[in-house]
Amino acid sequence: MNKPKVGIINVSGYTGVELARLLSQHPEVALTSVTGRSSAGKKLGEVFPHLADLALTIEPELGEVSFAFSAMPHKESAKEVIPLLSRGIKVVDLSADFRLKDAAEYPAWYGFTHPEPQLLSQAVYGLPELYRREIAAAQLVANPGCYPTGAILALAPAVKAGIIEPEIIIDSKSGASGAGRTLSLPTHFAEANEDASAYALDGHRHLAEITQELRLFRPQLPAAVTFVPHLIPMTRGILTTGYAHLASGRIASGSRGSGEVFQLYQDFYRDEPFVRVVAHPPHTKHTWGANTCFIHPTLDLRTGRLIVISAIDNLVKGAAGQAVQNMNLMLGLHEPTGLGAAAIYP
Amino acid sequence: MNKPKVGIINVSGYTGVELARLLSQHPEVALTSVTGRSSAGKKLGEVFPHLADLALTIEPELGEVSFAFSAMPHKESAKEVIPLLSRGIKVVDLSADFRLKDAAEYPAWYGFTHPEPQLLSQAVYGLPELYRREIAAAQLVANPGCYPTGAILALAPAVKAGIIEPEIIIDSKSGASGAGRTLSLPTHFAEANEDASAYALDGHRHLAEITQELRLFRPQLPAAVTFVPHLIPMTRGILTTGYAHLASGRIASGSRGSGEVFQLYQDFYRDEPFVRVVAHPPHTKHTWGANTCFIHPTLDLRTGRLIVISAIDNLVKGAAGQAVQNMNLMLGLHEPTGLGAAAIYP
Amino acid sequence: MNKPKVGIINVSGYTGVELARLLSQHPEVALTSVTGRSSAGKKLGEVFPHLADLALTIEPELGEVSFAFSAMPHKESAKEVIPLLSRGIKVVDLSADFRLKDAAEYPAWYGFTHPEPQLLSQAVYGLPELYRREIAAAQLVANPGCYPTGAILALAPAVKAGIIEPEIIIDSKSGASGAGRTLSLPTHFAEANEDASAYALDGHRHLAEITQELRLFRPQLPAAVTFVPHLIPMTRGILTTGYAHLASGRIASGSRGSGEVFQLYQDFYRDEPFVRVVAHPPHTKHTWGANTCFIHPTLDLRTGRLIVISAIDNLVKGAAGQAVQNMNLMLGLHEPTGLGAAAIYP
Amino acid sequence: MNKPKVGIINVSGYTGVELARLLSQHPEVALTSVTGRSSAGKKLGEVFPHLADLALTIEPELGEVSFAFSAMPHKESAKEVIPLLSRGIKVVDLSADFRLKDAAEYPAWYGFTHPEPQLLSQAVYGLPELYRREIAAAQLVANPGCYPTGAILALAPAVKAGIIEPEIIIDSKSGASGAGRTLSLPTHFAEANEDASAYALDGHRHLAEITQELRLFRPQLPAAVTFVPHLIPMTRGILTTGYAHLASGRIASGSRGSGEVFQLYQDFYRDEPFVRVVAHPPHTKHTWGANTCFIHPTLDLRTGRLIVISAIDNLVKGAAGQAVQNMNLMLGLHEPTGLGAAAIYP
């Protein structure tokens, strides 16, 4: 009984190497091929000593696999993925190249014209909590961005149930690994340490995903989401705080309303293996290295606002872990396979 | 020509020791007395080696001074301050004990009945950018909280000008020194490092100050401020992101509106020595150790919202530096005296 | 086929909770009982949300188990362990209470008289790389300290082979979790962050273990080990740098000597599942959450000194991981069972 | 009475910008010109917002000054400095280009042939605690490296007094700002955070300086200094731990010897404005932003070794602060002028 062979395109960034870590522990698939450009020819363990037990050599081109992950940057990823699809290979693309349904969004947000717009409707947005069935049937899954994962999971129950006004504010705080392994001044240690700052105030690319997904629940949702990402001095983790006014007449006032909201969230995520609705504000630390998303919904009783907070590890549930979760669904495996490890605390 | 003698009650916490640092460099006053309980009898330099040059011994009681800072915790601070006032000593109180005008707020927010409610109307809220003249004439100044300093400075121009709806969301990110030198699990290194979390979702005490001050500009402002503080893994710094919808018809739409808002903020803070309205999102790092507050107002053109970000050092402009600024005003000194040092970067 | 039931005494410190994490993933044993004092009665997931999947309640007393880990502090641990032994339960004690062979060392280093000195000769020092066979046969294993693990593994090959003079300097740098979950000023975030310091210059307790073990290879080794631990601002990890002069005539001079030393270390650790002799200075980051110890031996050609560097995760190979490794040996399981997870990087 | 005009060549690195900060607060000189390559033409406050009050524009070439600091990288610095000298300008060079007395060392350690070897004997090594008189008379001062400053100050009293054997081990732990503002993988936030590692095991360039200076006290000192630098996750600070065996018969044994060593260090640094011999192991945190060097000498009574620990801020006493201290001496100013600010704690 042969395990499916899987490969990673561009193992040398943080999402790529995190995929390699998770797949190395996966009991039902075999990671047999990893590619990289600058590091092609090296052993994986030379570049990443923690993965030395994986006796893999970084290759210039993907070997024979039946399942592939692309951890290439946007625009380049589509070029790698399209040929694989025509060879019948199933793919989870961790870039943004197949996340947006409307091809016109690509020039606006990403500065390029999509090479195969017709694929956008075939690709499934890889948030299993929303699209489990579609993912299981897909050949191509577009793995969500790290911020959208935390934001959509935090807000979907409220938006779907129509309990909030469509005026939503999303304030996210991310560790520096979200910016990748490519060097930059803002992620230079002496700059990022002991610092907090906001960025992309004129519109972060992930806003396109967030709006697209939330609108599916309420097509009339106007362009009323404000999303401000912040860089804070930690390596992993995204904490997202969402704010929205309660729609009138849907939720009881006072603390009874808090209970109703909590119940609504619990019901929404009742059988989810990786989402936990919790009674206290969550800590990103409790997700470190794990595929968990903690969500804490509550009401600001003074103002009648919903405050909802989510915590994820940006490289796991926000990237590589969710990609493996999608792979499990696409291969018909038990969804949590290989993703059972608890977070590492402290 | 004798310099005024000043003293610090409770030098052994972070705001107290930061006051000692700033006063040690102040050319127009002499720090002659510092008190502390557990450390009474020790030389200041034993407890705080960086201040060994200050040849002071920590005393159980304040010595003969004409100006005093109280860095005691709330409730206890009032007890220390009230006797000083009757002896004619000018006081900056860094606790919350004289910040709120309405005595009824103390039981609600701080759990005690105010011992001398009539003093609340005499005390001046020590935000020089709003109350410079009153501070100069006051005997008792209530130094603002760290979060309120960043939040009020960020929002006052917009609220006063009436350009925003009174529905305001304030999302603050603070370093751990804001929680003080008293040990606690959330500020234990292994817990706070590599972690981000929200707290006090049912209402942080500083909300009372923020609401009180913003309402002075718009008495009709309903209780519509949501304030969520977050703890992030750094020692110093508060980054505050404020969100509010533009009031209709006050500001031009589009990028022209952004320019108008920027101009409004620049005008508001034109001659302020410690506030800088900047064209880019500020970094708390650029305030490290300095009394500066950076403010960046901008419009989210997609939603018509004001986003305004402020950055301060919570122990300087958010506490000890602002207290010295207030002292300068109360003593008739040039306001920036002793506060000219640039931030330490990186 | 029932899995052995195992328990943890004092799950509420960092070594205890790390044991719970590792045992929760162990396929061959069942963690059925965890104790704690202040938190008795609470669900484990209330105190440690990352372990909520473990449906365990913290108990005041250990339940029915056939294998126990004690994560109690020294002196108190012996009191818990001794009764278990008489009931035939196998025990790994993570405290220092059975590490030292000479009972006279306890008053000197730990300030108490050992309650059952005769057990000291029965207890096995739980460093599998040195005592694998004895551990497999033991009822009581004394799990090594975190510093000794890194230091002894780094120096054992050189000491045993007699290639160095017995004048050894060990300079260790530890993350703050090594000091435990108990609050203290040196591990208060604002104190420990952006700080480095040495401590215990008059003799850290772990020196007793280090000397005891290194002397077993060379009984004539005089008391010539200097060990200085340092606290640095990270959560996990110990980097140990050892220095010793080469004994004359044992190793070739120049870079040929470097090769010989490297070979000697490789041979010493050839079949070890958790020790990797590497050609570059190791990073603690590459051990984060894993039971790996990286060792890099090299020669300072200018001075004829051996420099050897080891990196471990203080809570895994330096505590809980090694304890599970010992348990595997004591239960006749495959040694790496449950410890195969790669480090989490970055 | 005109203040001397001073300039900074290459203000855009961390030592350059720290010079600008310190000079902006200096009451006796006027910083009138700063240069930079990539940032030429920009206002200083655009690149470094904390220095916006300094109304300076970054220039391609140095303006008219009577005193210059070069913060260029090695090899390039000499090219900038040599023409200034012939114009009679006094210079503190913060690079390594004039630190080594023996021109033959440059090809060996820095990979280039020195362009003007005869200047090496004229340049004074800018450690005021050792060369105060020579610095005051010099036109060209070579500012010491950051590691050598901490290491030489820690060891000079013992080496000069001949109380230790010439077998010295120096283990240093540095924050990431020591590696500069130039991007590199080891100083990428996600790599450096939560990590400790040693580097340059085959000989760090600063060893040449350390050995040169220590030998001046004991010309017979063989090449017996081992120096291992470590990178730890903080922005500023170097903690250096030095180890050496006591020479026989010079110091009493036991704790009396500790007292003698402490006294010897106190005498050596008695009137030094920036060196403090302290009775407890120092913390780098207590030097943050200040020109202080703390030194703690003690004996390891078990082994008869001297352990001496020094703490500095690598960018102040280890670079820019020491450079200003040298400038003060060269200009006949009071040595601590402009350097009186206490460290910023916490």
mmCIF file with all atom_site columns, N, CA, C and O in Angstrom, chain B residues 263-287:
data_model
loop_
_atom_site.group_PDB
_atom_site.id
_atom_site.type_symbol
_atom_site.label_atom_id
_atom_site.label_alt_id
_atom_site.label_comp_id
_atom_site.label_asym_id
_atom_site.label_entity_id
_atom_site.label_seq_id
_atom_site.pdbx_PDB_ins_code
_atom_site.Cartn_x
_atom_site.Cartn_y
_atom_site.Cartn_z
_atom_site.occupancy
_atom_site.B_iso_or_equiv
_atom_site.pdbx_formal_charge
_atom_site.auth_seq_id
_atom_site.auth_comp_id
_atom_site.auth_asym_id
_atom_site.auth_atom_id
_atom_site.pdbx_PDB_model_num
ATOM 1   N N  . GLN B 1 263 ? -4.175 68.322 7.514  1.00 0.00 ? 263 GLN B N  1
ATOM 2   C CA . GLN B 1 263 ? -3.999 69.746 7.822  1.00 0.00 ? 263 GLN B CA 1
ATOM 3   C C  . GLN B 1 263 ? -4.658 70.105 9.157  1.00 0.00 ? 263 GLN B C  1
ATOM 4   O O  . GLN B 1 263 ? -4.090 70.844 9.971  1.00 0.00 ? 263 GLN B O  1
ATOM 5   N N  . LEU B 1 264 ? -5.824 69.565 9.360  1.00 0.00 ? 264 LEU B N  1
ATOM 6   C CA . LEU B 1 264 ? -6.539 69.828 10.616 1.00 0.00 ? 264 LEU B CA 1
ATOM 7   C C  . LEU B 1 264 ? -5.694 69.391 11.818 1.00 0.00 ? 264 LEU B C  1
ATOM 8   O O  . LEU B 1 264 ? -5.592 70.101 12.817 1.00 0.00 ? 264 LEU B O  1
ATOM 9   N N  . TYR B 1 265 ? -5.093 68.225 11.702 1.00 0.00 ? 265 TYR B N  1
ATOM 10  C CA . TYR B 1 265 ? -4.247 67.736 12.799 1.00 0.00 ? 265 TYR B CA 1
ATOM 11  C C  . TYR B 1 265 ? -2.993 68.606 12.949 1.00 0.00 ? 265 TYR B C  1
ATOM 12  O O  . TYR B 1 265 ? -2.575 68.922 14.065 1.00 0.00 ? 265 TYR B O  1
ATOM 13  N N  . GLN B 1 266 ? -2.417 68.960 11.840 1.00 0.00 ? 266 GLN B N  1
ATOM 14  C CA . GLN B 1 266 ? -1.219 69.813 11.922 1.00 0.00 ? 266 GLN B CA 1
ATOM 15  C C  . GLN B 1 266 ? -1.545 71.144 12.592 1.00 0.00 ? 266 GLN B C  1
ATOM 16  O O  . GLN B 1 266 ? -0.768 71.651 13.404 1.00 0.00 ? 266 GLN B O  1
ATOM 17  N N  . ASP B 1 267 ? -2.663 71.703 12.241 1.00 0.00 ? 267 ASP B N  1
ATOM 18  C CA . ASP B 1 267 ? -3.059 72.979 12.853 1.00 0.00 ? 267 ASP B CA 1
ATOM 19  C C  . ASP B 1 267 ? -3.287 72.807 14.354 1.00 0.00 ? 267 ASP B C  1
ATOM 20  O O  . ASP B 1 267 ? -2.884 73.645 15.155 1.00 0.00 ? 267 ASP B O  1
ATOM 21  N N  . PHE B 1 268 ? -3.923 71.731 14.700 1.00 0.00 ? 268 PHE B N  1
ATOM 22  C CA . PHE B 1 268 ? -4.259 71.507 16.102 1.00 0.00 ? 268 PHE B CA 1
ATOM 23  C C  . PHE B 1 268 ? -2.989 71.427 16.960 1.00 0.00 ? 268 PHE B C  1
ATOM 24  O O  . PHE B 1 268 ? -2.942 71.942 18.075 1.00 0.00 ? 268 PHE B O  1
ATOM 25  N N  . TYR B 1 269 ? -1.976 70.797 16.420 1.00 0.00 ? 269 TYR B N  1
ATOM 26  C CA . TYR B 1 269 ? -0.759 70.563 17.210 1.00 0.00 ? 269 TYR B CA 1
ATOM 27  C C  . TYR B 1 269 ? 0.412  71.432 16.747 1.00 0.00 ? 269 TYR B C  1
ATOM 28  O O  . TYR B 1 269 ? 1.559  71.143 17.052 1.00 0.00 ? 269 TYR B O  1
ATOM 29  N N  . ARG B 1 270 ? 0.092  72.520 16.071 1.00 0.00 ? 270 ARG B N  1
ATOM 30  C CA . ARG B 1 270 ? 1.123  73.308 15.406 1.00 0.00 ? 270 ARG B CA 1
ATOM 31  C C  . ARG B 1 270 ? 2.309  73.655 16.306 1.00 0.00 ? 270 ARG B C  1
ATOM 32  O O  . ARG B 1 270 ? 3.470  73.435 15.948 1.00 0.00 ? 270 ARG B O  1
ATOM 33  N N  . ASP B 1 271 ? 2.069  74.202 17.457 1.00 0.00 ? 271 ASP B N  1
ATOM 34  C CA . ASP B 1 271 ? 3.186  74.676 18.266 1.00 0.00 ? 271 ASP B CA 1
ATOM 35  C C  . ASP B 1 271 ? 3.521  73.746 19.418 1.00 0.00 ? 271 ASP B C  1
ATOM 36  O O  . ASP B 1 271 ? 4.220  74.127 20.350 1.00 0.00 ? 271 ASP B O  1
ATOM 37  N N  . GLU B 1 272 ? 3.013  72.560 19.375 1.00 0.00 ? 272 GLU B N  1
ATOM 38  C CA . GLU B 1 272 ? 3.263  71.623 20.466 1.00 0.00 ? 272 GLU B CA 1
ATOM 39  C C  . GLU B 1 272 ? 4.706  71.116 20.428 1.00 0.00 ? 272 GLU B C  1
ATOM 40  O O  . GLU B 1 272 ? 5.158  70.627 19.405 1.00 0.00 ? 272 GLU B O  1
ATOM 41  N N  . PRO B 1 273 ? 5.392  71.196 21.557 1.00 0.00 ? 273 PRO B N  1
ATOM 42  C CA . PRO B 1 273 ? 6.781  70.728 21.537 1.00 0.00 ? 273 PRO B CA 1
ATOM 43  C C  . PRO B 1 273 ? 6.922  69.211 21.456 1.00 0.00 ? 273 PRO B C  1
ATOM 44  O O  . PRO B 1 273 ? 7.964  68.715 21.036 1.00 0.00 ? 273 PRO B O  1
ATOM 45  N N  . PHE B 1 274 ? 5.890  68.481 21.836 1.00 0.00 ? 274 PHE B N  1
ATOM 46  C CA . PHE B 1 274 ? 6.070  67.036 21.940 1.00 0.00 ? 274 PHE B CA 1
ATOM 47  C C  . PHE B 1 274 ? 5.139  66.214 21.058 1.00 0.00 ? 274 PHE B C  1
ATOM 48  O O  . PHE B 1 274 ? 5.146  64.987 21.129 1.00 0.00 ? 274 PHE B O  1
ATOM 49  N N  . VAL B 1 275 ? 4.346  66.858 20.243 1.00 0.00 ? 275 VAL B N  1
ATOM 50  C CA . VAL B 1 275 ? 3.463  66.111 19.348 1.00 0.00 ? 275 VAL B CA 1
ATOM 51  C C  . VAL B 1 275 ? 3.894  66.362 17.912 1.00 0.00 ? 275 VAL B C  1
ATOM 52  O O  . VAL B 1 275 ? 4.086  67.504 17.504 1.00 0.00 ? 275 VAL B O  1
ATOM 53  N N  . ARG B 1 276 ? 4.041  65.283 17.184 1.00 0.00 ? 276 ARG B N  1
ATOM 54  C CA . ARG B 1 276 ? 4.417  65.423 15.780 1.00 0.00 ? 276 ARG B CA 1
ATOM 55  C C  . ARG B 1 276 ? 3.415  64.698 14.907 1.00 0.00 ? 276 ARG B C  1
ATOM 56  O O  . ARG B 1 276 ? 3.268  63.481 14.998 1.00 0.00 ? 276 ARG B O  1
ATOM 57  N N  . VAL B 1 277 ? 2.766  65.463 14.056 1.00 0.00 ? 277 VAL B N  1
ATOM 58  C CA . VAL B 1 277 ? 1.836  64.880 13.087 1.00 0.00 ? 277 VAL B CA 1
ATOM 59  C C  . VAL B 1 277 ? 2.668  64.461 11.879 1.00 0.00 ? 277 VAL B C  1
ATOM 60  O O  . VAL B 1 277 ? 3.377  65.281 11.298 1.00 0.00 ? 277 VAL B O  1
ATOM 61  N N  . VAL B 1 278 ? 2.618  63.182 11.567 1.00 0.00 ? 278 VAL B N  1
ATOM 62  C CA . VAL B 1 278 ? 3.524  62.629 10.560 1.00 0.00 ? 278 VAL B CA 1
ATOM 63  C C  . VAL B 1 278 ? 2.772  61.985 9.406  1.00 0.00 ? 278 VAL B C  1
ATOM 64  O O  . VAL B 1 278 ? 1.629  61.555 9.547  1.00 0.00 ? 278 VAL B O  1
ATOM 65  N N  . ALA B 1 279 ? 3.461  61.926 8.276  1.00 0.00 ? 279 ALA B N  1
ATOM 66  C CA . ALA B 1 279 ? 2.822  61.468 7.042  1.00 0.00 ? 279 ALA B CA 1
ATOM 67  C C  . ALA B 1 279 ? 2.880  59.956 6.856  1.00 0.00 ? 279 ALA B C  1
ATOM 68  O O  . ALA B 1 279 ? 2.346  59.435 5.880  1.00 0.00 ? 279 ALA B O  1
ATOM 69  N N  . HIS B 1 280 ? 3.544  59.266 7.762  1.00 0.00 ? 280 HIS B N  1
ATOM 70  C CA . HIS B 1 280 ? 3.628  57.812 7.655  1.00 0.00 ? 280 HIS B CA 1
ATOM 71  C C  . HIS B 1 280 ? 3.231  57.169 8.988  1.00 0.00 ? 280 HIS B C  1
ATOM 72  O O  . HIS B 1 280 ? 3.386  57.789 10.041 1.00 0.00 ? 280 HIS B O  1
ATOM 73  N N  . PRO B 1 281 ? 2.790  55.925 8.970  1.00 0.00 ? 281 PRO B N  1
ATOM 74  C CA . PRO B 1 281 ? 2.444  55.256 10.233 1.00 0.00 ? 281 PRO B CA 1
ATOM 75  C C  . PRO B 1 281 ? 3.657  55.239 11.167 1.00 0.00 ? 281 PRO B C  1
ATOM 76  O O  . PRO B 1 281 ? 4.751  54.839 10.750 1.00 0.00 ? 281 PRO B O  1
ATOM 77  N N  . PRO B 1 282 ? 3.480  55.690 12.382 1.00 0.00 ? 282 PRO B N  1
ATOM 78  C CA . PRO B 1 282 ? 4.633  55.806 13.283 1.00 0.00 ? 282 PRO B CA 1
ATOM 79  C C  . PRO B 1 282 ? 5.011  54.480 13.926 1.00 0.00 ? 282 PRO B C  1
ATOM 80  O O  . PRO B 1 282 ? 4.200  53.540 13.975 1.00 0.00 ? 282 PRO B O  1
ATOM 81  N N  . HIS B 1 283 ? 6.227  54.439 14.421 1.00 0.00 ? 283 HIS B N  1
ATOM 82  C CA . HIS B 1 283 ? 6.771  53.282 15.141 1.00 0.00 ? 283 HIS B CA 1
ATOM 83  C C  . HIS B 1 283 ? 6.982  53.671 16.601 1.00 0.00 ? 283 HIS B C  1
ATOM 84  O O  . HIS B 1 283 ? 7.572  54.710 16.879 1.00 0.00 ? 283 HIS B O  1
ATOM 85  N N  . THR B 1 284 ? 6.558  52.807 17.506 1.00 0.00 ? 284 THR B N  1
ATOM 86  C CA . THR B 1 284 ? 6.833  53.113 18.918 1.00 0.00 ? 284 THR B CA 1
ATOM 87  C C  . THR B 1 284 ? 8.331  53.239 19.163 1.00 0.00 ? 284 THR B C  1
ATOM 88  O O  . THR B 1 284 ? 8.752  53.996 20.024 1.00 0.00 ? 284 THR B O  1
ATOM 89  N N  . LYS B 1 285 ? 9.119  52.529 18.407 1.00 0.00 ? 285 LYS B N  1
ATOM 90  C CA . LYS B 1 285 ? 10.577 52.584 18.581 1.00 0.00 ? 285 LYS B CA 1
ATOM 91  C C  . LYS B 1 285 ? 11.122 54.017 18.476 1.00 0.00 ? 285 LYS B C  1
ATOM 92  O O  . LYS B 1 285 ? 12.108 54.340 19.129 1.00 0.00 ? 285 LYS B O  1
ATOM 93  N N  . HIS B 1 286 ? 10.480 54.827 17.683 1.00 0.00 ? 286 HIS B N  1
ATOM 94  C CA . HIS B 1 286 ? 10.987 56.197 17.516 1.00 0.00 ? 286 HIS B CA 1
ATOM 95  C C  . HIS B 1 286 ? 10.623 57.103 18.682 1.00 0.00 ? 286 HIS B C  1
ATOM 96  O O  . HIS B 1 286 ? 10.933 58.294 18.660 1.00 0.00 ? 286 HIS B O  1
ATOM 97  N N  . THR B 1 287 ? 9.959  56.553 19.686 1.00 0.00 ? 287 THR B N  1
ATOM 98  C CA . THR B 1 287 ? 9.658  57.321 20.902 1.00 0.00 ? 287 THR B CA 1
ATOM 99  C C  . THR B 1 287 ? 10.405 56.793 22.126 1.00 0.00 ? 287 THR B C  1
ATOM 100 O O  . THR B 1 287 ? 10.247 57.327 23.211 1.00 0.00 ? 287 THR B O  1
#
